[in-house]
mmCIF file of C-alpha atoms and ligand atoms in Angstrom:
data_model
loop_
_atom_site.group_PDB
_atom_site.id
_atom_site.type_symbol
_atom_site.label_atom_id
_atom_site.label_comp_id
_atom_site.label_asym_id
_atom_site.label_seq_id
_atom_site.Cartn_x
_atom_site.Cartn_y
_atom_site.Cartn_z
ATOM 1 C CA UNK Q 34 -27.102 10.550 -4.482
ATOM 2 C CA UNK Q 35 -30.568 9.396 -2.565
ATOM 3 C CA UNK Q 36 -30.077 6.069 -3.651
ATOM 4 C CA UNK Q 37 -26.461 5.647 -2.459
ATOM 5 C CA UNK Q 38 -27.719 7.021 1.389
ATOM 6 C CA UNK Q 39 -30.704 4.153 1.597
ATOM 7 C CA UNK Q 40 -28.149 1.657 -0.030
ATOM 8 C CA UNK Q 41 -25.752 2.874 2.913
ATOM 9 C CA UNK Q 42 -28.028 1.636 5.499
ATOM 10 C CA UNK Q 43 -29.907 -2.007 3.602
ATOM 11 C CA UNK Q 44 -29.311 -4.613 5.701
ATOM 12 C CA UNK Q 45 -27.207 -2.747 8.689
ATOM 13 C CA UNK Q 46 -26.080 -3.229 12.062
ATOM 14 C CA UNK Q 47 -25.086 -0.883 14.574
ATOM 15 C CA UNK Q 48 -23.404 -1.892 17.545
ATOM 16 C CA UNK Q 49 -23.933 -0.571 21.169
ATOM 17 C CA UNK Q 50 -21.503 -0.799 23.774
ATOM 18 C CA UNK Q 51 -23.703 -0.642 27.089
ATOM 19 C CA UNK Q 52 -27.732 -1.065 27.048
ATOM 20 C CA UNK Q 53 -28.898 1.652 29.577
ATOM 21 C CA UNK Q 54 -31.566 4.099 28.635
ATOM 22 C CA UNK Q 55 -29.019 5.772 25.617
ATOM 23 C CA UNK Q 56 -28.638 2.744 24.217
ATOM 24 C CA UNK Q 57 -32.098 1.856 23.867
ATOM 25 C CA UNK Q 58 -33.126 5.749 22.367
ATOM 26 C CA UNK Q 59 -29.998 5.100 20.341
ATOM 27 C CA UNK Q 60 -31.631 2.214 19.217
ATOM 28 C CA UNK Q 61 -35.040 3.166 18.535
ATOM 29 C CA UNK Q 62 -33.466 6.137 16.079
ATOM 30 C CA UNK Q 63 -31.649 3.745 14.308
ATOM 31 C CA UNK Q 64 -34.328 1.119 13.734
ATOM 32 C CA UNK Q 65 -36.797 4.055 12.547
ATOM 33 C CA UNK Q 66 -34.272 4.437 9.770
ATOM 34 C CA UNK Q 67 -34.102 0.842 9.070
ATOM 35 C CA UNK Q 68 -31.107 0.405 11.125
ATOM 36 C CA UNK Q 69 -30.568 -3.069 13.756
ATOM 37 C CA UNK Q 70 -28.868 -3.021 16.304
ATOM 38 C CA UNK Q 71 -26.516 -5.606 17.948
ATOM 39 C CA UNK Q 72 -26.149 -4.107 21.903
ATOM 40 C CA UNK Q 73 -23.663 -5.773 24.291
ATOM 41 C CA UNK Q 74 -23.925 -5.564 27.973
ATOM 42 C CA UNK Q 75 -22.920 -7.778 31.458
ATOM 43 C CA UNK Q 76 -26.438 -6.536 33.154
ATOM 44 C CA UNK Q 77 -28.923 -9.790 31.283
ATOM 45 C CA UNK Q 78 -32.211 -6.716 32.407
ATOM 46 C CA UNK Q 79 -30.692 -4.199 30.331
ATOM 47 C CA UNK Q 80 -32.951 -1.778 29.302
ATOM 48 C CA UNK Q 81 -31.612 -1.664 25.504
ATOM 49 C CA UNK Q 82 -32.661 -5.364 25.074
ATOM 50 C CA UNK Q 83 -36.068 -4.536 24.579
ATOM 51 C CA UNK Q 84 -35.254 -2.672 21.308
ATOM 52 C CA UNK Q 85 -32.345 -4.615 20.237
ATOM 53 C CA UNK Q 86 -32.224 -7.447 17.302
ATOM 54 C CA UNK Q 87 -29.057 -8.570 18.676
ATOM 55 C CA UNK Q 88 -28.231 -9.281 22.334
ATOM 56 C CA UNK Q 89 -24.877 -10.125 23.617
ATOM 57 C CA UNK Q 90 -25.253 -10.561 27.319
ATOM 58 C CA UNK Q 91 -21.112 -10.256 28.871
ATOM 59 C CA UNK Q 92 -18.581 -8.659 30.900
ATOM 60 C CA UNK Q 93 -17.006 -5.604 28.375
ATOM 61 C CA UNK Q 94 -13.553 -7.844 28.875
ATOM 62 C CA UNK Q 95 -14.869 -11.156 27.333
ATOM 63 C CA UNK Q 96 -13.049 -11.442 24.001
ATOM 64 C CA UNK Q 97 -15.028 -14.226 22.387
ATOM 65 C CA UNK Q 98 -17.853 -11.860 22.801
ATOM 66 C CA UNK Q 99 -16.078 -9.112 22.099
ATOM 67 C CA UNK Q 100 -15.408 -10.849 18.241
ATOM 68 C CA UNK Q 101 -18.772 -11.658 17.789
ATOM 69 C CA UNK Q 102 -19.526 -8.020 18.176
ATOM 70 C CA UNK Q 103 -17.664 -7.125 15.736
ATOM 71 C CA UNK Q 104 -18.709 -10.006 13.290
ATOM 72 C CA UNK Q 105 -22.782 -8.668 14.037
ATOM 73 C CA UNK Q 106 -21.851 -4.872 13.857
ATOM 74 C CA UNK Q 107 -21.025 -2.459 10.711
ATOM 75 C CA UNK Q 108 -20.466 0.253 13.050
ATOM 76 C CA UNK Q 109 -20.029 0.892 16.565
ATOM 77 C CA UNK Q 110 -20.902 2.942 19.159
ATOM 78 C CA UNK Q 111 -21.238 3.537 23.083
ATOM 79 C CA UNK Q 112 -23.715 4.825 25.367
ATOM 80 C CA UNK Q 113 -21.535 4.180 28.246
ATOM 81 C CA UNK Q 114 -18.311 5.730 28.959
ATOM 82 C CA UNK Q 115 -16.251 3.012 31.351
ATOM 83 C CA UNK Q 116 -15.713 0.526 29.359
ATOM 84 C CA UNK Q 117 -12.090 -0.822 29.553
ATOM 85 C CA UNK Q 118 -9.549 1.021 27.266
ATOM 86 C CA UNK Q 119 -8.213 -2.486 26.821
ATOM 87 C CA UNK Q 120 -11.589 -3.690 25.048
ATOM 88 C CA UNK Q 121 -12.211 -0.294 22.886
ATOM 89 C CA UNK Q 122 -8.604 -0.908 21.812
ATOM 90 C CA UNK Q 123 -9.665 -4.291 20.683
ATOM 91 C CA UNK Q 124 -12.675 -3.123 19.132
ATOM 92 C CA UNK Q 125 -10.867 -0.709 17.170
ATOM 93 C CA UNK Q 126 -8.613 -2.640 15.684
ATOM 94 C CA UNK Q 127 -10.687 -4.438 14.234
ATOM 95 C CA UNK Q 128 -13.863 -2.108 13.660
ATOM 96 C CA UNK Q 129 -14.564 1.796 13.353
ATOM 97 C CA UNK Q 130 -15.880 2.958 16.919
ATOM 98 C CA UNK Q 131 -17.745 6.267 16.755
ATOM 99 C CA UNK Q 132 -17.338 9.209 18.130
ATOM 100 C CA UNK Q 133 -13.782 7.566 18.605
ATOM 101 C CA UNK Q 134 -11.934 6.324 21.431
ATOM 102 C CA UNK Q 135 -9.889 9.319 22.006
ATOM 103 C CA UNK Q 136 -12.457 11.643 24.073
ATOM 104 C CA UNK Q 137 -12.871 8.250 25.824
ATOM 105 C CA UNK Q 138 -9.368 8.341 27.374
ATOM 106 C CA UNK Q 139 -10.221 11.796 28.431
ATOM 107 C CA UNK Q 140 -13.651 11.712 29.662
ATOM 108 C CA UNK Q 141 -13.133 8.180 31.746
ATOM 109 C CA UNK Q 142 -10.532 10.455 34.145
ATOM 110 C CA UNK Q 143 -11.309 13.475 35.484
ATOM 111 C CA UNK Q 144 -7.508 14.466 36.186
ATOM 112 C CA UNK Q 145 -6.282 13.427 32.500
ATOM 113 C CA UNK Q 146 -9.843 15.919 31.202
ATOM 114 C CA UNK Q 147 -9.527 18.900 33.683
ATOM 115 C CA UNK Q 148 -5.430 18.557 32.392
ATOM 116 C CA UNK Q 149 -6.690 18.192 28.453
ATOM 117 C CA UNK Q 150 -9.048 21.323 28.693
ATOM 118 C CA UNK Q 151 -7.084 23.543 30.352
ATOM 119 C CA UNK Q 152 -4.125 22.885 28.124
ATOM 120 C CA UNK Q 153 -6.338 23.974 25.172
ATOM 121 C CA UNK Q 154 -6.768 27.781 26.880
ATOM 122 C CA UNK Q 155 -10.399 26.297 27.935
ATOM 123 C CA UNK Q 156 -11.323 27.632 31.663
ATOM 124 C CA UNK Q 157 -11.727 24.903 34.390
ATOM 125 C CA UNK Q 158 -12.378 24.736 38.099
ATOM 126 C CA UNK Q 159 -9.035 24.931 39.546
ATOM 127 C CA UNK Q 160 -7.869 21.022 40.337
ATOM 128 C CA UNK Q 161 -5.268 19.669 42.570
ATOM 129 C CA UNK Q 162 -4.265 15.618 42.045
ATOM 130 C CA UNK Q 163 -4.859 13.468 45.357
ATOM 131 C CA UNK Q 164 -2.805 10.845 45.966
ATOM 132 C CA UNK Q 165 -2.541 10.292 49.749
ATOM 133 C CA UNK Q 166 -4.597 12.132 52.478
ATOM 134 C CA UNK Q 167 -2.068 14.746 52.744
ATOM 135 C CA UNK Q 168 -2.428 15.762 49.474
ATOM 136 C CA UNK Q 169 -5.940 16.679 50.522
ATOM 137 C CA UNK Q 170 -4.680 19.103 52.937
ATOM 138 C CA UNK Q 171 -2.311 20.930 51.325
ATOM 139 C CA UNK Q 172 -4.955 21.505 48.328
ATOM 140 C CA UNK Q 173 -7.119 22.460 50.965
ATOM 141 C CA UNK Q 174 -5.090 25.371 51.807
ATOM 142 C CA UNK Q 175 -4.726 26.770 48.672
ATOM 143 C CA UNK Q 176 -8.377 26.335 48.072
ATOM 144 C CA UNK Q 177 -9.326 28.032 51.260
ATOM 145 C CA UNK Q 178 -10.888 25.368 52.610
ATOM 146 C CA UNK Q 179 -13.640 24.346 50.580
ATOM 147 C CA UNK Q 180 -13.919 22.058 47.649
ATOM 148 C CA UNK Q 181 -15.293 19.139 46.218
ATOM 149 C CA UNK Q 182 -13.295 15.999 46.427
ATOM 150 C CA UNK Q 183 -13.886 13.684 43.348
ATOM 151 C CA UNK Q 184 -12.683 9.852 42.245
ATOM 152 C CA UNK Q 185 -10.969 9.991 39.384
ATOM 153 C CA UNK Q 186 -12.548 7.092 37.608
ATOM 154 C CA UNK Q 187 -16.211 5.717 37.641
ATOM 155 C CA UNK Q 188 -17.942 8.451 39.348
ATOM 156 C CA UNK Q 189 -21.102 9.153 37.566
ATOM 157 C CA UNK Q 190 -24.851 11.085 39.250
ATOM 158 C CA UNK Q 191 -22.648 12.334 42.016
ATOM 159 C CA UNK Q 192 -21.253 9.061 43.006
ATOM 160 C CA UNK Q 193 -17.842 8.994 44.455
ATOM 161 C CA UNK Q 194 -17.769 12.951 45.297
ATOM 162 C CA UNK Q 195 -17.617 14.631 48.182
ATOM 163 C CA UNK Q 196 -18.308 18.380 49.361
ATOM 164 C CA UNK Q 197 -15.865 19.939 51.880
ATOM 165 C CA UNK Q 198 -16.329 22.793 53.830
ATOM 166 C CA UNK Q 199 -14.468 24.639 56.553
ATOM 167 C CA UNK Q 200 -11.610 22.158 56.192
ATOM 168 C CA UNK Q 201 -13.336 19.615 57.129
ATOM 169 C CA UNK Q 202 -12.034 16.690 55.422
ATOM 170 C CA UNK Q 203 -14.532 13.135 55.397
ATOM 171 C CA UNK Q 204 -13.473 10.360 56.776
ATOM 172 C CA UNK Q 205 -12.652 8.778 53.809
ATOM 173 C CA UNK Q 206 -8.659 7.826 54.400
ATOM 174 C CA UNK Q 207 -8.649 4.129 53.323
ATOM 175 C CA UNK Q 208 -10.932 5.447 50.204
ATOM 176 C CA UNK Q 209 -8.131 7.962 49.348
ATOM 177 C CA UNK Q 210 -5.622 5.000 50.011
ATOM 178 C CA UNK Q 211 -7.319 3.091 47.402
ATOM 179 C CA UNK Q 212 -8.716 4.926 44.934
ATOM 180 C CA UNK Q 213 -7.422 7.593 43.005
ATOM 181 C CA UNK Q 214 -9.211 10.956 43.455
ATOM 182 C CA UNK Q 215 -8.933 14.556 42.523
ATOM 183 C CA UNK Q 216 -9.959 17.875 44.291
ATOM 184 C CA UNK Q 217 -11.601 20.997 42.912
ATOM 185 C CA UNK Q 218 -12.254 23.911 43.769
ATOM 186 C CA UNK Q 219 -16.275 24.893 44.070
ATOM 187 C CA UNK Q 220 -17.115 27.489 41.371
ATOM 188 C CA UNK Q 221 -20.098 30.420 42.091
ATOM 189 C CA UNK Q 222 -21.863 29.535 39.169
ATOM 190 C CA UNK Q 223 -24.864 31.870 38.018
ATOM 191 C CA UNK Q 224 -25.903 28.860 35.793
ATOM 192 C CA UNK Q 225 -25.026 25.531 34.459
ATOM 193 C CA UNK Q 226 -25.454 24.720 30.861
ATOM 194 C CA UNK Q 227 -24.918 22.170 27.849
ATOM 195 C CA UNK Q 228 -23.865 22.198 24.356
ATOM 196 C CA UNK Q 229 -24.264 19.480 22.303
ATOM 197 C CA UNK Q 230 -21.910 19.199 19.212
ATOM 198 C CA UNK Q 231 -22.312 16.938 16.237
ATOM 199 C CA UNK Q 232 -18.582 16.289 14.010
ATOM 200 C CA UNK Q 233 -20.108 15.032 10.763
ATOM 201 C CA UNK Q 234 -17.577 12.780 8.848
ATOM 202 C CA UNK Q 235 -16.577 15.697 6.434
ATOM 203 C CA UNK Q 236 -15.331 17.893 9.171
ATOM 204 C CA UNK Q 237 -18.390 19.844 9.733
ATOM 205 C CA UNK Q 238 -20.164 20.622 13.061
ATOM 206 C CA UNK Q 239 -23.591 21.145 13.898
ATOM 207 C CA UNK Q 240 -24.179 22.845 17.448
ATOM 208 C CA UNK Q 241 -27.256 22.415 19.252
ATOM 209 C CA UNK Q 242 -28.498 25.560 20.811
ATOM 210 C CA UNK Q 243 -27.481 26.007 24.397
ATOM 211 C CA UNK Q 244 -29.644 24.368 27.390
ATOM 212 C CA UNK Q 245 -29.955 24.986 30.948
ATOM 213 C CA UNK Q 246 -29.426 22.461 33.834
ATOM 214 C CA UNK Q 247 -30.567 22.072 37.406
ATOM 215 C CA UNK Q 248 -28.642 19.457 39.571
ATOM 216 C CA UNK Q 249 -29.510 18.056 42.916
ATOM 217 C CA UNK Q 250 -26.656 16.523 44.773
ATOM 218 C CA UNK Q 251 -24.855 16.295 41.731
ATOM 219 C CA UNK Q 252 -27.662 14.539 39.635
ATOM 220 C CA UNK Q 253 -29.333 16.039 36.728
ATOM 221 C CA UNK Q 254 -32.829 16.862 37.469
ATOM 222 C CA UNK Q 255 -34.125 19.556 34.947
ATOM 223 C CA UNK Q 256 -33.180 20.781 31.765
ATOM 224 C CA UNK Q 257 -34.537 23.686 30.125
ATOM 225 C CA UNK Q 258 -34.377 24.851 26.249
ATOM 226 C CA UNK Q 259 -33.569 27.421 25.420
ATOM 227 C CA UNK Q 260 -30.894 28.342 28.154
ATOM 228 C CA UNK Q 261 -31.760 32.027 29.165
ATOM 229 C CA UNK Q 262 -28.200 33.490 28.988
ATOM 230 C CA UNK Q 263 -27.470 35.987 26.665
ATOM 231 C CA UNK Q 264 -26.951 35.359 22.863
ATOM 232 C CA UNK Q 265 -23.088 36.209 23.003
ATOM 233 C CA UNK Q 266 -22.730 33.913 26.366
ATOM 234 C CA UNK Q 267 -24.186 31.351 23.764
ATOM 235 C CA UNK Q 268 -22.128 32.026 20.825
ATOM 236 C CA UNK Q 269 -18.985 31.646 23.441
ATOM 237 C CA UNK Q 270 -20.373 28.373 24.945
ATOM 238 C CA UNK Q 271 -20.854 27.080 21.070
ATOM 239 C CA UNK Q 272 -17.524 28.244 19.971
ATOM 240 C CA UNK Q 273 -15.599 26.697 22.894
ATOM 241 C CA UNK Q 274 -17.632 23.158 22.533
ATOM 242 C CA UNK Q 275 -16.864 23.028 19.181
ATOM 243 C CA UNK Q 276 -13.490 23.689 19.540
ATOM 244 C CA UNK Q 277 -12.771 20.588 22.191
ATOM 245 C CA UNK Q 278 -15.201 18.421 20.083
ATOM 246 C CA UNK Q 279 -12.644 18.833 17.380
ATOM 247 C CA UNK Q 280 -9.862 18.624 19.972
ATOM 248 C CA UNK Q 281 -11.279 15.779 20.750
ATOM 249 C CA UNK Q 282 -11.401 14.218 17.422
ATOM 250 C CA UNK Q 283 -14.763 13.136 17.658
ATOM 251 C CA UNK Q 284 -16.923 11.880 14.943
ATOM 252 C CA UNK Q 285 -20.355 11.493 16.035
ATOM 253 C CA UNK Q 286 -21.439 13.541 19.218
ATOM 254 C CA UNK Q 287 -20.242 15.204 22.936
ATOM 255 C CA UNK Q 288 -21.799 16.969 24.972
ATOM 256 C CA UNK Q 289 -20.183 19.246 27.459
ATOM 257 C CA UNK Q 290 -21.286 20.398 30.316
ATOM 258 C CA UNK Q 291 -20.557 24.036 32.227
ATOM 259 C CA UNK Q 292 -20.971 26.800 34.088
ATOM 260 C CA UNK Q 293 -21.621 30.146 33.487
ATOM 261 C CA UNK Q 294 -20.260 32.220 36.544
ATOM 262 C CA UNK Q 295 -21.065 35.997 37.190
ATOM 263 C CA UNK Q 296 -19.041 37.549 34.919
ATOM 264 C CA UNK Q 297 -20.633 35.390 32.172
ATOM 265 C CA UNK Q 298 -17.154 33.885 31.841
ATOM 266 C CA UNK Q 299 -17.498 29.761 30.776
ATOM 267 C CA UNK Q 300 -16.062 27.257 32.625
ATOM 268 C CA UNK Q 301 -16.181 23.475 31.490
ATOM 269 C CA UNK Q 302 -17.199 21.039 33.749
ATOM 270 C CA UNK Q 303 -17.696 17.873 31.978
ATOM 271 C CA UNK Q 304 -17.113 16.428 28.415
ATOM 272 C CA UNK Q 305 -19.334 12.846 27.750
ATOM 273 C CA UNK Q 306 -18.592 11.661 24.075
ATOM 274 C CA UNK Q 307 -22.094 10.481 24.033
ATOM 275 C CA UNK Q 308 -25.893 11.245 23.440
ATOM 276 C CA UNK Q 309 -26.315 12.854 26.878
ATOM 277 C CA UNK Q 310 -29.512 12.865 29.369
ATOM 278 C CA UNK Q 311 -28.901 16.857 28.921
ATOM 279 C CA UNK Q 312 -29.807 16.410 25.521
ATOM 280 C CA UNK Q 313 -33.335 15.068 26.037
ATOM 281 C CA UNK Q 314 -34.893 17.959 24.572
ATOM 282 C CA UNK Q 315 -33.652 17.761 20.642
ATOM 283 C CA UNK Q 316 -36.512 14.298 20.924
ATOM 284 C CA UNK Q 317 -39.307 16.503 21.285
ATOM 285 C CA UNK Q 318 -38.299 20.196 20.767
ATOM 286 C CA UNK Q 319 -36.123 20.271 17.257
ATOM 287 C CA UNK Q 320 -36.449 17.939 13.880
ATOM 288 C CA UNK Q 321 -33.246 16.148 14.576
ATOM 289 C CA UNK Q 322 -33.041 14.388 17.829
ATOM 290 C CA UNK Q 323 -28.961 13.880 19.582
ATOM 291 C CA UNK Q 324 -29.737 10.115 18.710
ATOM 292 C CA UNK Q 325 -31.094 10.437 15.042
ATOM 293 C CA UNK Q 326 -28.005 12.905 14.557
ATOM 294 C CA UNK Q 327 -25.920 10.013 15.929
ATOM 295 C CA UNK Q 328 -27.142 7.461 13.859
ATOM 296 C CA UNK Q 329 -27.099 9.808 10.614
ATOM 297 C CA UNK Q 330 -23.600 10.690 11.419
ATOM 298 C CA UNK Q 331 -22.451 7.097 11.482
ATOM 299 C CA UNK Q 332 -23.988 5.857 8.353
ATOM 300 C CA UNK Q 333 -23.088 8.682 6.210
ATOM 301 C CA UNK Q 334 -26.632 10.046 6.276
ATOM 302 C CA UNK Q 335 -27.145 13.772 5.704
ATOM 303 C CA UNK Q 336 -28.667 16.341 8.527
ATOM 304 C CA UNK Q 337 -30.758 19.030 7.630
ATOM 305 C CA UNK Q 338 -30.138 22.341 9.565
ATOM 306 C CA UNK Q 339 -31.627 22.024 12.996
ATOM 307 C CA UNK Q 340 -35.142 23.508 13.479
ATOM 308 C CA UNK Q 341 -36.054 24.184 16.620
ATOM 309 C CA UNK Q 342 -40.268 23.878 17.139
ATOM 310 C CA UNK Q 343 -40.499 24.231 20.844
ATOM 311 C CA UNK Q 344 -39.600 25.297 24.299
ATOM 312 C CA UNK Q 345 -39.019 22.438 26.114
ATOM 313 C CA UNK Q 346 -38.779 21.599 30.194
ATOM 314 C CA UNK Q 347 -37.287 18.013 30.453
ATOM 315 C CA UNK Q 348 -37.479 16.336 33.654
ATOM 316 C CA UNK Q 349 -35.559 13.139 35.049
ATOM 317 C CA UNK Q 350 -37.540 10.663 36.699
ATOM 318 C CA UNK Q 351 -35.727 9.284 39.404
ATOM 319 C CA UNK Q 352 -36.848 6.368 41.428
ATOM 320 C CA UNK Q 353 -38.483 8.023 44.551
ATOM 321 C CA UNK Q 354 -40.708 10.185 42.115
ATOM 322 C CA UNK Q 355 -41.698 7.581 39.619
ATOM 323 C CA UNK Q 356 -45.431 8.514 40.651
ATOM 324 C CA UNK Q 357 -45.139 11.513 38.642
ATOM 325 C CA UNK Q 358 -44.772 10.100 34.942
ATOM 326 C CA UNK Q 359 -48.489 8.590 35.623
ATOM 327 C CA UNK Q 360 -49.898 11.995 36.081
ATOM 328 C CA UNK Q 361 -48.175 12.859 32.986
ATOM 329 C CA UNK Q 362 -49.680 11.174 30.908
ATOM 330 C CA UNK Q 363 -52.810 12.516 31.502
ATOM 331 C CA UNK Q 364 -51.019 16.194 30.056
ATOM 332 C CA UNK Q 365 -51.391 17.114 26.515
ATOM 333 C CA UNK Q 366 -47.878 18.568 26.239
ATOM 334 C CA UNK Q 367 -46.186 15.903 28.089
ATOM 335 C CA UNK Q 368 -44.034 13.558 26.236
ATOM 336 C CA UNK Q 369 -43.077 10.773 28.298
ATOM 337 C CA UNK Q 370 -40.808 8.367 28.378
ATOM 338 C CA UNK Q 371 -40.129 5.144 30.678
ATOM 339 C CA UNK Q 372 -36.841 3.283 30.327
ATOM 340 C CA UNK Q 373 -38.300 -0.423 31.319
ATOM 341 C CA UNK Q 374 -35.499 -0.773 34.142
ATOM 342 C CA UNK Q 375 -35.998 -3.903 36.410
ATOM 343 C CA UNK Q 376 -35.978 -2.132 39.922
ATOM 344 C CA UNK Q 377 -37.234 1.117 41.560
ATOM 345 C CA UNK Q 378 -34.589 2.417 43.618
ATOM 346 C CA UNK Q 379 -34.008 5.805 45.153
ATOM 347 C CA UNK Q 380 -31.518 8.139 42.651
ATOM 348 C CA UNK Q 381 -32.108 5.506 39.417
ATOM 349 C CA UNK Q 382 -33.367 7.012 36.490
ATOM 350 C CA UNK Q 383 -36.119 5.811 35.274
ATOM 351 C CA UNK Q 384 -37.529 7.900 32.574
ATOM 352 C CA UNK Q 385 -38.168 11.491 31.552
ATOM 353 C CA UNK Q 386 -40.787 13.861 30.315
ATOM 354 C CA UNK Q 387 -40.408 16.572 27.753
ATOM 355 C CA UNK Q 388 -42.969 19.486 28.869
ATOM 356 C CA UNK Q 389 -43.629 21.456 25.383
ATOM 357 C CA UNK Q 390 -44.298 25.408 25.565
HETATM 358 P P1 LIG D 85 -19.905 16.179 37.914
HETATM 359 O O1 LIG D 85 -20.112 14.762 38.289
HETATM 360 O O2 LIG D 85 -18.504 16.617 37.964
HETATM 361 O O3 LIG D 85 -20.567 16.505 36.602
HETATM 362 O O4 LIG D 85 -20.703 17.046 38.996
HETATM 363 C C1 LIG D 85 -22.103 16.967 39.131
HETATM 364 C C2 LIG D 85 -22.636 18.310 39.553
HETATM 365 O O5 LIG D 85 -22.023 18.713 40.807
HETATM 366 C C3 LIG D 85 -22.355 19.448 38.606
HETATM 367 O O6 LIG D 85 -23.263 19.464 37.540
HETATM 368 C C4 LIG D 85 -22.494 20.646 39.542
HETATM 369 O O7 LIG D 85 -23.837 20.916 39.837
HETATM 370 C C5 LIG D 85 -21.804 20.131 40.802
HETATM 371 N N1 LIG D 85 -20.356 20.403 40.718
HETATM 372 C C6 LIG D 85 -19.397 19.550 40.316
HETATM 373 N N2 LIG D 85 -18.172 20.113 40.352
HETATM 374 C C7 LIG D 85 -18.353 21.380 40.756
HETATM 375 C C8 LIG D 85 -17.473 22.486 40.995
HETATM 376 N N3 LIG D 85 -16.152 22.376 40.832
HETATM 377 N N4 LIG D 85 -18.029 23.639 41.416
HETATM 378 C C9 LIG D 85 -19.349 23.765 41.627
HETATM 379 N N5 LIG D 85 -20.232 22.747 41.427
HETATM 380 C C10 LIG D 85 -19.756 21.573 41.005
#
């Protein structure tokens, strides 16, 4: 049985759709278990480059690069959720895409999600569609005036969103015009939290303990393991991410992001068919990391239960406080970790650091 899992994995390739910061800790799991990687992306500074063996440097639509993708990869995956349904399709046909394309079609449009969830009995902000400006109005009403106005597609560290309060709409009419957006209504949330799920090949699930996030206009800043919400708040946050990780027919990993309002009642924000930057932790804090349980997922590897060593406190490095991962590194219970991104700018992430308790 040992010998058939390292035989598995002799001479493999994985392939990574998109070569941000997941794709390169994607990467670095798989080559520590002898794994290359082949990692496609438009943007030639691509953080993922630095760890990849292969390098395909083109727009996600380019179908001569598209086949040699698939003639490089054994497997494929993504780190990046908007890439074109037409090119996945593509892929598919002639590859095996993991966790699967299907949470893709979800997760890329926040209408076609909020509608997916809530048709599985799952709680959800309540969510109007926006197709002209008067739609924004008369959603308005019934949401008593406040709400958070959303694009549908691309939107991503609170890009694209918009808070309204008191009726006061933005003046965003030739956005609405274009785009296509959605409206929600703002939930009281005592907390925000993640699950992470893992759908191992056989059926089986593996469900990372519960974490705690803090976002700042809409981008994650802090996340904190173990969430401090009671142990059956957990066991319903597990049992309803498993349940749309299945829904979803994923193979491989999602994470899914909520809130937990007063009443300790769950309501799902977000599902991203991915490793996720709330997931930052498992590198430091348990024995199997969201990347390694990618990786071992995909090439038929086994995962031992997780074991969870630490407290953790990971925080996102964003480009006006990039000062602060020096200072870390002077801190015996800092991990840290720098992405190698070509420019500084204000919001970008550009690394992390797992504080260990
Ligand atoms: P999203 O891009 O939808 O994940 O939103 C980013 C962050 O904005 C969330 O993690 C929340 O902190 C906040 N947010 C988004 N939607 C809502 C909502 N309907 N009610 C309250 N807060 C929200």
């Amino acid at each position: 049985m040992k010998n058939n899992v390292i035989k598995n994995i002799t001479n493999k390739t994985l392939g990574i759709l998109g070569g941000g910061q997941l794709g390169k800790m994607i990467a670095i799991e798989a080559s520590r278990l002898g794994i290359k990687t082949c990692i496609f992306d438009p943007n030639k500074n691509s953080p993922a480059f630095q760890n990849a063996n292969i390098i395909i440097n083109s727009d996600y639509t380019n179908k001569k690069a598209l086949r040699q993708f698939v003639k490089c990869s054994d497997k494929i995956t993504y780190e990046f959720e908007n890439i074109p349904l037409e090119s996945l399709n593509f892929l598919e046909k002639n590859s095996q895409i993991f966790p699967g394309i299907k949470a893709l079609k979800y997760s890329q449009d926040r209408l076609l999600e909020k509608e997916f969830i809530s048709n599985l009995g799952i709680s959800v902000a309540p969510f109007y569609q926006i197709k002209n400006y008067v739609d924004v109005k008369g959603a308005l009403e019934k949401l008593k005036g406040t709400a958070i106005l959303k694009t549908r597609k691309f939107g991503y560290d609170g890009k694209g969103q918009h808070t309204i309060k008191r009726y006061r709409i933005p003046n965003i009419k030739n956005n609405i015009e274009k785009n296509k957006y959605i409206i929600e209504g703002i939930i009281k949330f005592k907390k925000e939290i993640s699950v992470i799920v893992v759908i191992k090949k056989d059926g089986s699930a593996i469900c990372y303990e519960p974490s705690e996030n803090k976002h700042i206009n809409g981008i994650l800043r802090e996340t904190a393991f173990p969430a401090k919400i009671s142990i059956k708040t957990k066991n319903k946050a597990k049992a309803i991410a498993v349940k749309l990780a299945r829904s979803l027919n994923i193979i491989g990993i999602i994470a899914i992001e909520m809130f937990v309002d007063k009443s300790n009642e769950i309501i799902v924000n977000e599902v991203a068919p991915r490793p996720h930057n709330s997931g930052h932790w498992t590198m430091d804090a348990c024995n199997v990391s969201q990347f390694e349980a990618l990786v071992r997922v995909i090439f038929d590897m086994p995962i031992p239960n997780i074991k969870y060593y630490h407290n953790c406190k990971m925080i996102n490095i964003l480009g006006e406080n990039y000062n602060v991962l020096e200072k870390s590194l002077y801190k015996k219970n800092h991990k840290v970790y720098i992405y190698g991104k070509d420019k500084i700018k204000e919001d970008r992430k550009l690394g992390h650091i797992n504080i260990l308790f």
